[in-house]
Every structure is written in structure tokens, then in C-alpha cells.
């Protein structure tokens, strides 16, 4: 059973960098065919896909966030990390990490989510 767990600061000041880590257990982030994804949900809004890192290490980003976003991984720790620079209050959201499988629509494993608030 794959499990994902987000961790990181719950409060970030405007103009600073948001950094979250997803720790994966029960499966390797280098296993063939899987994509490790970050998704967020702002208050009162729907889910927003941020980007992912593939089992190969290749990354993909939402065009609207690409200029401020970086996703990386630590294969030894079996973790992947999200960074968003120059945050504003509009980046306040519940952030989820998840696993997508090639050929399957939508993530089939999710973390529980972590609230990040951008405020001075």
C-alpha cells in the first residue's frame, strides 16, 4: 500500500519561498510508470494541478505557475519536493501530493494534504 505524507511550514510570508516535502512509503518514486504530483486547493475553489516529477526525473508544470515553481526529488530518501517562489496570499491553499499512474486518469494515491497560509 502506497502512502504519501506532506510536510513543511504552515505559514509563509509574502515574497518568500514555499517549500513542501512529500515522503513516500510502500513504493519507490523511481518505479516505472509513475508520476509524483503536487495539487492544491485554494479556499472556496477547486483543485489546481501544480506539476509533477516522473519516475525518470522529468518534470512538468502548470503554465500559470511554471515561472515560480520547481519540483525535485531525493531518491535515497524516497521524497519529492515542491518549491514556489515569490508567494502571495493567492498561494494560500491546502497542498496535496499524489501519485499518478501512466495511462490512468487522475491520481490513485493521495496524501492527506497540508494547509499553507501566506500572510505577514
Tab-separated table of C-alpha atoms in Angstrom:
chain	number	residue	atom	x	y	z
A	1	UNK	CA	0.000	0.000	0.000
A	2	UNK	CA	1.500	3.304	-1.098
A	3	UNK	CA	1.334	6.127	1.412
A	4	UNK	CA	2.218	9.771	0.919
A	5	UNK	CA	2.768	12.383	3.615
A	6	UNK	CA	3.228	16.111	3.107
A	7	UNK	CA	5.387	18.166	5.460
A	8	UNK	CA	6.509	21.759	5.667
A	9	UNK	CA	5.723	25.148	7.197
A	10	UNK	CA	2.088	26.056	7.556
A	11	UNK	CA	2.744	29.794	7.378
A	12	UNK	CA	4.848	31.614	4.805
A	13	UNK	CA	5.367	35.351	4.473
A	14	UNK	CA	4.594	37.132	1.195
A	15	UNK	CA	7.523	37.263	-1.261
A	16	UNK	CA	9.192	34.261	0.428
A	17	UNK	CA	9.528	30.727	-0.891
A	18	UNK	CA	7.051	27.983	-0.073
A	19	UNK	CA	8.734	24.622	0.345
A	20	UNK	CA	6.949	21.305	0.934
A	21	UNK	CA	8.200	17.739	1.013
A	22	UNK	CA	6.271	14.571	0.258
A	23	UNK	CA	7.591	11.394	1.839
A	24	UNK	CA	6.562	8.211	0.061
A	25	UNK	CA	6.360	4.769	1.644
A	26	UNK	CA	5.276	1.435	0.235
A	27	UNK	CA	6.710	2.144	-3.202
A	28	UNK	CA	9.700	3.732	-4.899
A	29	UNK	CA	9.481	7.105	-6.634
A	30	UNK	CA	11.702	5.646	-9.370
A	31	UNK	CA	9.332	2.768	-10.150
A	32	UNK	CA	8.460	2.628	-13.841
A	33	UNK	CA	5.252	4.320	-14.951
A	34	UNK	CA	4.508	6.570	-12.002
A	35	UNK	CA	4.295	10.340	-11.759
A	36	UNK	CA	4.580	12.178	-8.457
A	37	UNK	CA	2.278	15.133	-8.413
A	38	UNK	CA	1.533	18.291	-6.480
A	39	UNK	CA	-2.029	19.640	-6.406
A	40	UNK	CA	-3.535	22.464	-4.379
A	41	UNK	CA	-6.981	23.689	-3.410
A	42	UNK	CA	-7.394	27.358	-2.506
A	43	UNK	CA	-10.189	28.177	-0.053
A	44	UNK	CA	-13.569	28.010	-1.742
A	45	UNK	CA	-12.089	26.889	-5.072
A	46	UNK	CA	-11.464	23.676	-6.945
A	47	UNK	CA	-8.353	21.570	-7.270
A	48	UNK	CA	-5.433	23.056	-9.193
A	49	UNK	CA	-2.714	20.888	-10.719
A	50	UNK	CA	0.716	22.368	-9.974
A	51	UNK	CA	3.074	19.903	-11.616
A	52	UNK	CA	4.780	16.564	-11.334
A	53	UNK	CA	8.048	14.699	-11.484
A	54	UNK	CA	8.145	11.459	-13.389
A	55	UNK	CA	9.867	8.225	-12.423
A	56	UNK	CA	12.568	9.288	-14.893
A	57	UNK	CA	13.115	12.599	-13.094
A	58	UNK	CA	11.477	14.644	-15.848
A	59	UNK	CA	9.296	17.485	-14.578
A	60	UNK	CA	6.123	19.111	-15.894
A	61	UNK	CA	4.492	22.283	-14.628
A	62	UNK	CA	1.256	24.194	-14.920
A	63	UNK	CA	1.840	27.078	-17.365
A	64	UNK	CA	0.344	29.527	-14.886
A	65	UNK	CA	2.842	28.559	-12.171
A	66	UNK	CA	5.846	27.425	-14.195
A	67	UNK	CA	7.881	30.606	-13.735
A	68	UNK	CA	7.743	30.278	-9.931
A	69	UNK	CA	7.675	26.507	-9.395
A	70	UNK	CA	10.281	23.805	-9.020
A	71	UNK	CA	9.768	20.129	-8.245
A	72	UNK	CA	12.728	17.950	-7.318
A	73	UNK	CA	13.361	14.584	-5.717
A	74	UNK	CA	15.659	12.739	-3.338
A	75	UNK	CA	15.699	9.125	-4.447
A	76	UNK	CA	17.661	7.989	-1.387
A	77	UNK	CA	15.028	9.379	0.979
A	78	UNK	CA	12.179	8.487	-1.401
A	79	UNK	CA	10.889	12.045	-1.223
A	80	UNK	CA	9.911	14.731	-3.685
A	81	UNK	CA	9.767	18.433	-3.001
A	82	UNK	CA	7.780	21.445	-4.167
A	83	UNK	CA	9.090	24.993	-4.132
A	84	UNK	CA	7.093	28.058	-5.142
A	85	UNK	CA	8.941	31.359	-5.076
A	86	UNK	CA	7.628	34.896	-4.528
A	87	UNK	CA	4.418	33.725	-2.893
A	88	UNK	CA	1.385	35.959	-2.427
A	89	UNK	CA	-1.820	35.437	-0.417
A	90	UNK	CA	-3.286	33.879	-3.588
A	91	UNK	CA	-0.969	30.912	-2.975
A	92	UNK	CA	-2.823	30.122	0.250
A	93	UNK	CA	-4.265	26.636	-0.159
A	94	UNK	CA	-4.339	23.067	1.019
A	95	UNK	CA	-1.453	21.362	-0.778
A	96	UNK	CA	-1.614	17.688	-1.687
A	97	UNK	CA	0.977	15.297	-3.011
A	98	UNK	CA	-0.276	12.371	-5.039
A	99	UNK	CA	0.729	9.534	-7.337
A	100	UNK	CA	-0.419	9.269	-10.927
A	101	UNK	CA	-0.036	6.121	-12.974
A	102	UNK	CA	0.697	6.142	-16.697
A	103	UNK	CA	-2.482	5.584	-18.672
A	104	UNK	CA	-4.781	6.065	-15.689
A	105	UNK	CA	-6.767	9.319	-15.399
A	106	UNK	CA	-6.301	11.079	-12.088
A	107	UNK	CA	-4.158	10.228	-9.063
A	108	UNK	CA	-4.856	6.919	-7.372
A	109	UNK	CA	-2.987	7.698	-4.160
A	110	UNK	CA	-3.126	10.958	-2.215
A	111	UNK	CA	-1.521	12.449	0.845
A	112	UNK	CA	-3.824	13.873	3.481
A	113	UNK	CA	-2.992	17.450	2.495
A	114	UNK	CA	-1.368	20.277	4.391
A	115	UNK	CA	-2.623	23.824	4.865
A	116	UNK	CA	-0.257	26.578	3.790
A	117	UNK	CA	-1.197	30.166	4.544
A	118	UNK	CA	0.635	33.123	3.026
A	119	UNK	CA	0.389	36.056	5.381
A	120	UNK	CA	2.591	38.631	7.037
